[in-house]
mmCIF file of C-alpha atoms in Angstrom:
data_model
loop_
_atom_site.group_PDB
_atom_site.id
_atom_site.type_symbol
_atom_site.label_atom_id
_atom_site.label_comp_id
_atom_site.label_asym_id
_atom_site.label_seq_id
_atom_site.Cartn_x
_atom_site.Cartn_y
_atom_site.Cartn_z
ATOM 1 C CA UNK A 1 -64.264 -48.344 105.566
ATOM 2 C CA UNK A 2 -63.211 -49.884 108.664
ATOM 3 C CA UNK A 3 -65.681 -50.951 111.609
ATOM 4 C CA UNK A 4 -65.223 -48.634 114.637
ATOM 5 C CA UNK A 5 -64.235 -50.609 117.481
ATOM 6 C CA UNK A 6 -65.932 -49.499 121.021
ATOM 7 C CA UNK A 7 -64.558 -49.814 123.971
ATOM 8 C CA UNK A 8 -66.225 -50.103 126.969
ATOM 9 C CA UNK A 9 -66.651 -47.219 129.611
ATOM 10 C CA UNK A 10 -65.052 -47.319 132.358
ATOM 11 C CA UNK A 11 -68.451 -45.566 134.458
ATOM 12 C CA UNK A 12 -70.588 -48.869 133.678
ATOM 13 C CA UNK A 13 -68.338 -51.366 135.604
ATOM 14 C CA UNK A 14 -67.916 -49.434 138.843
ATOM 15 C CA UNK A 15 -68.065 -51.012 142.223
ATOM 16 C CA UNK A 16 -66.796 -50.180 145.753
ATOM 17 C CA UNK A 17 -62.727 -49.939 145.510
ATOM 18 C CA UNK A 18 -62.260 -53.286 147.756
ATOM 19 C CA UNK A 19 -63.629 -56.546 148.103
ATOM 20 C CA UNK A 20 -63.372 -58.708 151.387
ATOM 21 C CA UNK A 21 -60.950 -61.985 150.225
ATOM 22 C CA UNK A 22 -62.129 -63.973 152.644
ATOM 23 C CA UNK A 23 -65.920 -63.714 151.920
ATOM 24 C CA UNK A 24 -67.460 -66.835 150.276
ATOM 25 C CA UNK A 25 -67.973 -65.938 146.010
ATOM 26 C CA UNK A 26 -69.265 -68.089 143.263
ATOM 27 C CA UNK A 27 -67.175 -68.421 140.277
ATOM 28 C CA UNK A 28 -65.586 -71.288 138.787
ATOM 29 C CA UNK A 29 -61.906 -72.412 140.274
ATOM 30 C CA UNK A 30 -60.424 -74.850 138.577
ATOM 31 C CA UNK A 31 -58.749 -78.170 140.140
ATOM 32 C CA UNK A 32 -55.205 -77.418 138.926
ATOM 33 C CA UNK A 33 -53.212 -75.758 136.415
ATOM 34 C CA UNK A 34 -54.090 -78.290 133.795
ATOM 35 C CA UNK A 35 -58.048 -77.850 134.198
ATOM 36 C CA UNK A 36 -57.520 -74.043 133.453
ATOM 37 C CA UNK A 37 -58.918 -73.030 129.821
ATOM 38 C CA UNK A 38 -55.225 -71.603 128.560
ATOM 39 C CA UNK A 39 -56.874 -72.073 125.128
ATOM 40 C CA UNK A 40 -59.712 -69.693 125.515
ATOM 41 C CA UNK A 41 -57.209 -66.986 127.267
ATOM 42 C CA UNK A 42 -54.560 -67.256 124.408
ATOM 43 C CA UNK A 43 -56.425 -68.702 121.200
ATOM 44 C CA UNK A 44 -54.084 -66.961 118.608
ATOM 45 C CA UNK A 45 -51.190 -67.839 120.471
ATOM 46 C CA UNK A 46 -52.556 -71.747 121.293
ATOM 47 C CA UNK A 47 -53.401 -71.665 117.249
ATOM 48 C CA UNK A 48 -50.116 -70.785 116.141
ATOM 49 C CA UNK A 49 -47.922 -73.708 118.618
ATOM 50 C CA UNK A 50 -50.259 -76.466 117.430
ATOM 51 C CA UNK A 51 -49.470 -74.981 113.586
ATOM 52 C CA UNK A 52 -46.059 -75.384 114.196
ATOM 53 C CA UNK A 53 -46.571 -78.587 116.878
ATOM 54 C CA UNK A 54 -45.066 -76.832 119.625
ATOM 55 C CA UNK A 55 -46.063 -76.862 123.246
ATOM 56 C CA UNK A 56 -48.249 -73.258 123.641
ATOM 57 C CA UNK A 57 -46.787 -70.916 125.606
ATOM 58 C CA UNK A 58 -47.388 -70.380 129.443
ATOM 59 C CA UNK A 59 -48.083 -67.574 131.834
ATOM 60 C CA UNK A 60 -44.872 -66.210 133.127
ATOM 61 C CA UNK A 61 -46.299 -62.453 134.344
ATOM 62 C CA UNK A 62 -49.365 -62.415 137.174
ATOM 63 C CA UNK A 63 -50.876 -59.045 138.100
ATOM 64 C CA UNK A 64 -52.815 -59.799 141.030
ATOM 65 C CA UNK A 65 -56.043 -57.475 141.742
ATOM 66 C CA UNK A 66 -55.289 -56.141 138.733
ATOM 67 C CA UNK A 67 -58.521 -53.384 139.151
ATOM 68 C CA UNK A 68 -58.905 -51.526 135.881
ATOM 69 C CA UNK A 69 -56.302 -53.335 134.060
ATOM 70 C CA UNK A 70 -53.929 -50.423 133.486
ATOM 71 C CA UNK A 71 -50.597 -52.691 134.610
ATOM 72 C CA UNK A 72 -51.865 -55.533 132.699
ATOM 73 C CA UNK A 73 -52.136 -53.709 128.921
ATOM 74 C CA UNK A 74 -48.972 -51.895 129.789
ATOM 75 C CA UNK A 75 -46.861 -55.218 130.123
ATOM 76 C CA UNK A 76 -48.601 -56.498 127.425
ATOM 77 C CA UNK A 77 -46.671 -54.093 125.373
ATOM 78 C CA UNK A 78 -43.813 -53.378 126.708
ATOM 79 C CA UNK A 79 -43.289 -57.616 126.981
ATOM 80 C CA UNK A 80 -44.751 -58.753 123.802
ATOM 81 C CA UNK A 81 -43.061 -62.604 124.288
ATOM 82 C CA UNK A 82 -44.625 -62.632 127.662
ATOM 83 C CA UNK A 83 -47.914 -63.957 128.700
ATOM 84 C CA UNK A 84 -49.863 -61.995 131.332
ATOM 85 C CA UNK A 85 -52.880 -63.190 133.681
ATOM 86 C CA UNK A 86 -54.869 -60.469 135.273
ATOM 87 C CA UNK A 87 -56.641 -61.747 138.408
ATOM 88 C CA UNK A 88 -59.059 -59.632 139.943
ATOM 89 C CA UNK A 89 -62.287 -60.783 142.794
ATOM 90 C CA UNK A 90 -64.982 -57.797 141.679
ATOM 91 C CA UNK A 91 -66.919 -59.578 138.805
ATOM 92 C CA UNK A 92 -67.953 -56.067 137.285
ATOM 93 C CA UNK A 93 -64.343 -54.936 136.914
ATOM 94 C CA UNK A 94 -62.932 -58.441 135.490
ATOM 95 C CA UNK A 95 -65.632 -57.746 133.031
ATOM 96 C CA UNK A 96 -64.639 -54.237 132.256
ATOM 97 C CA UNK A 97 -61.037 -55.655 131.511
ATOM 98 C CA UNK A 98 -61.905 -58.486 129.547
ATOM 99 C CA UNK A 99 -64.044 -56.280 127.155
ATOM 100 C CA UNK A 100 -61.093 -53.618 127.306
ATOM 101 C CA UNK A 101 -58.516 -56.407 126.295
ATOM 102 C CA UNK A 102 -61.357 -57.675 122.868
ATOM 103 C CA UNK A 103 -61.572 -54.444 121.793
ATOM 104 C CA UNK A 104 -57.335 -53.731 121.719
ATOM 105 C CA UNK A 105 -57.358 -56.862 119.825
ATOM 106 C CA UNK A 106 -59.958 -56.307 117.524
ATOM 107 C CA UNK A 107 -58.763 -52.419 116.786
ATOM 108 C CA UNK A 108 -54.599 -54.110 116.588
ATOM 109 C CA UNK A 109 -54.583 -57.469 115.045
ATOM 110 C CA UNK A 110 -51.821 -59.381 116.315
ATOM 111 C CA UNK A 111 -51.612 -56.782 119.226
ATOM 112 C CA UNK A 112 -52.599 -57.881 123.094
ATOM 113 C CA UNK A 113 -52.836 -61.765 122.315
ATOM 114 C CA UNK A 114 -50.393 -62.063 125.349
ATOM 115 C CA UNK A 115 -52.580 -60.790 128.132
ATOM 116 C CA UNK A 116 -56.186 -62.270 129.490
ATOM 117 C CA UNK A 117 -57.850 -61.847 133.243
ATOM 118 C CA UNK A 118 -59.398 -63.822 134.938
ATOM 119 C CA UNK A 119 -61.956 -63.643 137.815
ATOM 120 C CA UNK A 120 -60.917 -65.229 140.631
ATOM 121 C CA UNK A 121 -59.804 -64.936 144.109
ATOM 122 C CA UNK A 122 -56.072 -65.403 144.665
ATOM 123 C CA UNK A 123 -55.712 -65.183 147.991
ATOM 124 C CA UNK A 124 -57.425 -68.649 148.143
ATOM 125 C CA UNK A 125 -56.817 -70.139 144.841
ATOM 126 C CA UNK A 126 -53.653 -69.096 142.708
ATOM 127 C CA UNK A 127 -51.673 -72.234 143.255
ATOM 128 C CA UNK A 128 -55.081 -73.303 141.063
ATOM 129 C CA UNK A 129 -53.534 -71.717 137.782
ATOM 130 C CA UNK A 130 -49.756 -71.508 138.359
ATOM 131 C CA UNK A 131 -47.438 -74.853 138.199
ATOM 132 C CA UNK A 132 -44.235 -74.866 140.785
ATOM 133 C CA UNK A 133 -41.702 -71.980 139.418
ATOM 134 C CA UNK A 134 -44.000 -71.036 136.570
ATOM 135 C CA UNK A 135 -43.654 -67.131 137.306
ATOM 136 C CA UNK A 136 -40.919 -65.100 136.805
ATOM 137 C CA UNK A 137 -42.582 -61.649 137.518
ATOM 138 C CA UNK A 138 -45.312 -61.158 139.970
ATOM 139 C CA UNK A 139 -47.719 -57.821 140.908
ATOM 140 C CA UNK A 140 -49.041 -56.962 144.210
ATOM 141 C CA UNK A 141 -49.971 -53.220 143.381
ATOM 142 C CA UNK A 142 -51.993 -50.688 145.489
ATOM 143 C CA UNK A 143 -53.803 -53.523 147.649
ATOM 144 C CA UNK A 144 -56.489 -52.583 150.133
ATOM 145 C CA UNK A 145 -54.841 -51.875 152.805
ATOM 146 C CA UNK A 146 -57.577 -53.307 155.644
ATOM 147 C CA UNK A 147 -56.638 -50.408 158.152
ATOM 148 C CA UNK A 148 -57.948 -52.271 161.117
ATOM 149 C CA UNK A 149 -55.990 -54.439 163.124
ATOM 150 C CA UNK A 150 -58.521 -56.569 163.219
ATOM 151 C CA UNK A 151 -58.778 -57.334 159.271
ATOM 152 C CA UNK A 152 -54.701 -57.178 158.645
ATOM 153 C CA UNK A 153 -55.425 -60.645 157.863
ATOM 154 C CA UNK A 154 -56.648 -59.777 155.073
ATOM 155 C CA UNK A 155 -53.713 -58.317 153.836
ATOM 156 C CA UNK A 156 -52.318 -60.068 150.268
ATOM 157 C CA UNK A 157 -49.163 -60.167 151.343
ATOM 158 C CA UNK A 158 -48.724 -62.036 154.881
ATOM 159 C CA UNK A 159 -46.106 -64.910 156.002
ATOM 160 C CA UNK A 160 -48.407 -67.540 154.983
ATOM 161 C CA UNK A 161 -49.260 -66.787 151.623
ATOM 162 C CA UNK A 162 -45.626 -65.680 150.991
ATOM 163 C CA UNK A 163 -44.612 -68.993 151.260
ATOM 164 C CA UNK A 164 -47.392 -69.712 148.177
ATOM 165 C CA UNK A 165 -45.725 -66.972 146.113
ATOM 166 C CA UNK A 166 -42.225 -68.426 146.801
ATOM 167 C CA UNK A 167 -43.339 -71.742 145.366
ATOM 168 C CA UNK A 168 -45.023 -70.029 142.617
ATOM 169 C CA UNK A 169 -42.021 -67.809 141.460
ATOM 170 C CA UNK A 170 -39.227 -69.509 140.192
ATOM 171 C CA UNK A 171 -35.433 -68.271 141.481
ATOM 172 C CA UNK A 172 -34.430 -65.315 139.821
ATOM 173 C CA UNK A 173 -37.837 -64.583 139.799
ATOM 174 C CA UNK A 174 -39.348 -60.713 141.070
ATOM 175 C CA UNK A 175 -42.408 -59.753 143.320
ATOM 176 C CA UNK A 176 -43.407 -56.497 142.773
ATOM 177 C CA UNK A 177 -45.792 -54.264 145.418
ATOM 178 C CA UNK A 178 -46.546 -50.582 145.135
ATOM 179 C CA UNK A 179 -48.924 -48.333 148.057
ATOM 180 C CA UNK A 180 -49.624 -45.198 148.566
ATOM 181 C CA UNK A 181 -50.332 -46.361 152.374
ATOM 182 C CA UNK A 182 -47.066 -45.883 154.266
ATOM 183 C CA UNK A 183 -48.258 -48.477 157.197
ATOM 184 C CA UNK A 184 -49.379 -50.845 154.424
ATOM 185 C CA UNK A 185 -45.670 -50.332 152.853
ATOM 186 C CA UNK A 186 -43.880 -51.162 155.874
ATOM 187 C CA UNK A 187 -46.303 -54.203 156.724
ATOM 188 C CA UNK A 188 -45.332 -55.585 153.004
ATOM 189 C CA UNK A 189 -41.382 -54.730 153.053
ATOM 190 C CA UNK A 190 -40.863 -56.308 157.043
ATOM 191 C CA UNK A 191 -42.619 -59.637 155.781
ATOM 192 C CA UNK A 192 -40.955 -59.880 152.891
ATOM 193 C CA UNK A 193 -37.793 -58.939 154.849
ATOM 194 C CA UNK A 194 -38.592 -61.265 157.190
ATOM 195 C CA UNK A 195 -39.108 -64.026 154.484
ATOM 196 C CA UNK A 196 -36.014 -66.696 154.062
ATOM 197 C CA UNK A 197 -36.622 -66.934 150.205
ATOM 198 C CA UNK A 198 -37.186 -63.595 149.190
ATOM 199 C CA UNK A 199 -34.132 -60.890 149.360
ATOM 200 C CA UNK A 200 -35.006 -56.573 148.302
ATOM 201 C CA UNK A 201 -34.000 -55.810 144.871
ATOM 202 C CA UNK A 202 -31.772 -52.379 145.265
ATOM 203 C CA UNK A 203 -33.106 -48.991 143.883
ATOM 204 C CA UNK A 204 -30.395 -49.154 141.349
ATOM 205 C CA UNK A 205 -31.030 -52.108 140.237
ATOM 206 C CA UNK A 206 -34.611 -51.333 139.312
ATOM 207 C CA UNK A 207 -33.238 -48.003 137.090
ATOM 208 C CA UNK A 208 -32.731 -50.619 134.477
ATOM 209 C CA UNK A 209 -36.246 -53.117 134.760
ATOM 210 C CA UNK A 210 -39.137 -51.754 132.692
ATOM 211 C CA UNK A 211 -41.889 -53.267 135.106
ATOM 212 C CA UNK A 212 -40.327 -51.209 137.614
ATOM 213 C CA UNK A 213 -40.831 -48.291 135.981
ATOM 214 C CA UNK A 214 -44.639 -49.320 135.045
ATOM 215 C CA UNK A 215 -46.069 -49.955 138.742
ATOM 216 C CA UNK A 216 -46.597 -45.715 139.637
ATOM 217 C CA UNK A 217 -46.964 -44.632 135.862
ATOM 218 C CA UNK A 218 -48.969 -47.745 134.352
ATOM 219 C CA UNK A 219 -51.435 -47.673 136.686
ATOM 220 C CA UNK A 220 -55.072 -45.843 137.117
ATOM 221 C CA UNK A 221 -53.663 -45.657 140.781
ATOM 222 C CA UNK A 222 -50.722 -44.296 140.165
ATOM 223 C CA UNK A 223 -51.206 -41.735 137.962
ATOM 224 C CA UNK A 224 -54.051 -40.777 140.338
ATOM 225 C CA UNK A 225 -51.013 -40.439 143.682
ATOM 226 C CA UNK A 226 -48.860 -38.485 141.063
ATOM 227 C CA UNK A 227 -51.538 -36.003 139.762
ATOM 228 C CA UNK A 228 -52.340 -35.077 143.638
ATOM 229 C CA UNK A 229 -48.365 -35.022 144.721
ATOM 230 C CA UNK A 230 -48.716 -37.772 146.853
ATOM 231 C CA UNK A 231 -45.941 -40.477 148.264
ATOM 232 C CA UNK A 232 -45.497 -44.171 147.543
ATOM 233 C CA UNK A 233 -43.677 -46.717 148.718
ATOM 234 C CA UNK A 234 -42.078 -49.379 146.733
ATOM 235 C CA UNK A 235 -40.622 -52.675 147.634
ATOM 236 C CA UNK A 236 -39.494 -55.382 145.013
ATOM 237 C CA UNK A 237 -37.835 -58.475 146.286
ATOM 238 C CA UNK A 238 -36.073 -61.534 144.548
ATOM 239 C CA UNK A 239 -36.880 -64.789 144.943
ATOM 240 C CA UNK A 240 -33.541 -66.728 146.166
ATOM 241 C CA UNK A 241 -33.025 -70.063 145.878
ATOM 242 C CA UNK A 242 -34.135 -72.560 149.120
ATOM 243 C CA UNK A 243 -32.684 -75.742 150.214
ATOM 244 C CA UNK A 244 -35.347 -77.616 148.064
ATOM 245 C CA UNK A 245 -34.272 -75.801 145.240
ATOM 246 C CA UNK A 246 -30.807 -76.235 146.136
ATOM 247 C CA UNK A 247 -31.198 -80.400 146.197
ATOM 248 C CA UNK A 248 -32.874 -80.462 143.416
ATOM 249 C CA UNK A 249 -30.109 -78.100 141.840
ATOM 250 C CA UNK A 250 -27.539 -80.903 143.018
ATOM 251 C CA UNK A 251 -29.155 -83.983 142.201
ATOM 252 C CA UNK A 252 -29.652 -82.438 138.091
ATOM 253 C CA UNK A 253 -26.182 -81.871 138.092
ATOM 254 C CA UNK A 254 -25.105 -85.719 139.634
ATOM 255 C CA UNK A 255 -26.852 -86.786 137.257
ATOM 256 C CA UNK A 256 -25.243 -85.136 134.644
ATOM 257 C CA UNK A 257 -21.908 -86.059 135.672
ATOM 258 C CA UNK A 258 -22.906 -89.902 135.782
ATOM 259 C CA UNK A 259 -24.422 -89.535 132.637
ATOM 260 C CA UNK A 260 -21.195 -87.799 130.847
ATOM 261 C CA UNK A 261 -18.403 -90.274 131.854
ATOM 262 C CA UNK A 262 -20.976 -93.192 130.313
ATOM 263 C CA UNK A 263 -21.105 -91.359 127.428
ATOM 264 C CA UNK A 264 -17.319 -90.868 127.029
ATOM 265 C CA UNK A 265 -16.914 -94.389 128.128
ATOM 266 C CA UNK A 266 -18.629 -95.767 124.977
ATOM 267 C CA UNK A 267 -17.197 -93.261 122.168
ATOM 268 C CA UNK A 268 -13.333 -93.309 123.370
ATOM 269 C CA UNK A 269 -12.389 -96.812 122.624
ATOM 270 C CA UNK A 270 -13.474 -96.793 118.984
ATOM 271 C CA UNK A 271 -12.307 -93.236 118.500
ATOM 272 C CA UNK A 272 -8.500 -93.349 120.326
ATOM 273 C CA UNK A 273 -7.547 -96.815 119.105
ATOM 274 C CA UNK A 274 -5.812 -100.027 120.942
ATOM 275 C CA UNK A 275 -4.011 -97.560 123.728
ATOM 276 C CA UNK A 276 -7.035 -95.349 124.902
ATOM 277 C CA UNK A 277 -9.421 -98.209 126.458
ATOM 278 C CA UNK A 278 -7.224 -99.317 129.442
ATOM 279 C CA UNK A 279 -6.657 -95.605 130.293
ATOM 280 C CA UNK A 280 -9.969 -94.988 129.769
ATOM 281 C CA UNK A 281 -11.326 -97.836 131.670
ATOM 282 C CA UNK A 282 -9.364 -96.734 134.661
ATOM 283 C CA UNK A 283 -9.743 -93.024 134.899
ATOM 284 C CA UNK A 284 -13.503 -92.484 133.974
ATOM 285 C CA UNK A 285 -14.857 -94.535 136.664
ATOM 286 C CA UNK A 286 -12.957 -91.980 139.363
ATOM 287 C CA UNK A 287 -14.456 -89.412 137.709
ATOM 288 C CA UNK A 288 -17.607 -90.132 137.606
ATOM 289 C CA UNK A 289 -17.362 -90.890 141.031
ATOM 290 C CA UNK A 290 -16.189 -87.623 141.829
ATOM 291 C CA UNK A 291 -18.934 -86.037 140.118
ATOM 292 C CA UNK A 292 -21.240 -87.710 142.258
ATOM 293 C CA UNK A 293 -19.924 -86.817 145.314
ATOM 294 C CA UNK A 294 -19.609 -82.926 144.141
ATOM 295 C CA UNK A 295 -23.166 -83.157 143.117
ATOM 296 C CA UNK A 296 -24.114 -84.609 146.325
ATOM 297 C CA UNK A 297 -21.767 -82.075 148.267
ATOM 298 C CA UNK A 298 -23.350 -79.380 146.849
#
């Protein structure tokens, strides 16, 4: 007979809906993305690359204030090569999540090994567990929305920490934010807007991206706005690439011109005989030059 797996109640980890970012908390941050435990996160997964001596897997997917954890499980599934990190500041609620994600795992082996959360507060600290470009997919979904003016700032999503998220988010790469606050949806669309590296995905577009379709229905939030006909306003932008990106773009590809015409250099004379090398010799050298200066051009 199988063991009955519990899973934990939702009523014992309650707390107030919101917690102030920029309030002092005690829980471990680590230095960098290379002190974080990625091990005890992803053990199956960590298991299974050093079995087959391959590097583990990262994070690719952040859902940031991830409350109950509905988002999180949901992406789990419907990305099952993906790795997703939860991050939420209320320690009760992390808890709630963490026990929620055990039990999945223990009631589906094999199941929900690509999701883990994490307390932690990432308004100050997620450039702590992300590299540069690491994320390709990151969730900003029914944030407090601080109605004062006077505590806007702390708002997840301001010019400041945008530029964080930009560097965190590789190009190509999506931001995602849901509210069912319409002044807290036009604060997050005119700074993103307003951003140089991030340009609005179109409504069309979206039709065809699952996590799209997850950020009303995948959510405790959201299904609580569509049981009581309410509104909500969605805004998903793209990370572009900058002019860092850009350089770096160009100098990978001058040095993969220079690095081509060497190549050639060495394998034509024994492979075209006594006539190739003097042709060779005197054409290669132009075009390796040229592909240096279109690599620097660009």
């Amino acid at each position: 007979m199988s063991e009955v797996v519990k899973h934990p109640k939702k009523q014992m980890y309650r707390m107030r809906a919101h917690s102030n970012p920029l309030n002092d908390a005690h829980f471990p941050v680590p230095l960098s993305p290379d002190h974080v435990d990625w091990a005890a996160h992803y053990p199956e997964l960590h298991m299974a690359a050093a079995a087959a001596g391959v590097p583990p897997p990262q994070v690719e997917f952040a859902d940031v204030g991830c409350g109950f954890g509905g988002l999180t499980i949901r992406l789990a599934e419907a990305y099952p090569d993906k790795l997703i990190m939860a991050m939420e500041l209320r320690d009760k609620v992390t808890e709630y999540v963490k026990e929620r994600i055990l039990a999945l795992r223990k009631e589906q082996p094999g199941k929900y090994q690509n999701c883990s959360v994490v307390r932690t507060n990432a308004m100050k600290f997620i450039t702590n567990f992300f590299r540069k470009g690491q994320l390709t997919k990151l969730f900003f979904l029914f944030a407090d929305p601080h109605f004062k003016a006077a505590n806007h700032r702390r708002r997840i999503i301001q010019r400041t920490l945008l530029a964080e998220y930009a560097y965190l988010l590789r190009p190509g790469g999506l931001l995602y934010t849901i509210t069912d606050v319409e002044d807290l949806g036009d604060w997050q669309r005119d700074r993103l807007e307003a951003h140089p590296l991030f340009e609005r995905v179109s409504d069309e577009e979206l039709e065809s991206d699952p996590a799209a379709q997850l950020l009303l229905e995948g959510t405790e939030e959201g299904q609580k706005v569509a049981r009581n006909g309410g509104k909500t306003w969605r805004h998903v932008y793209r990370r572009i690439p900058g002019p860092a990106d850009q350089a770096a773009a160009a100098a990978a590809a001058a040095a993969a011109g220079e690095e081509q015409p060497a190549a050639a250099g060495k394998e034509q004379p024994a492979a075209a005989g006594k006539e190739q090398p003097a042709a060779a010799g005197e054409e290669q050298p132009a075009a390796a030059a040229a592909a240096g200066a279109g690599g620097d051009g660009a």
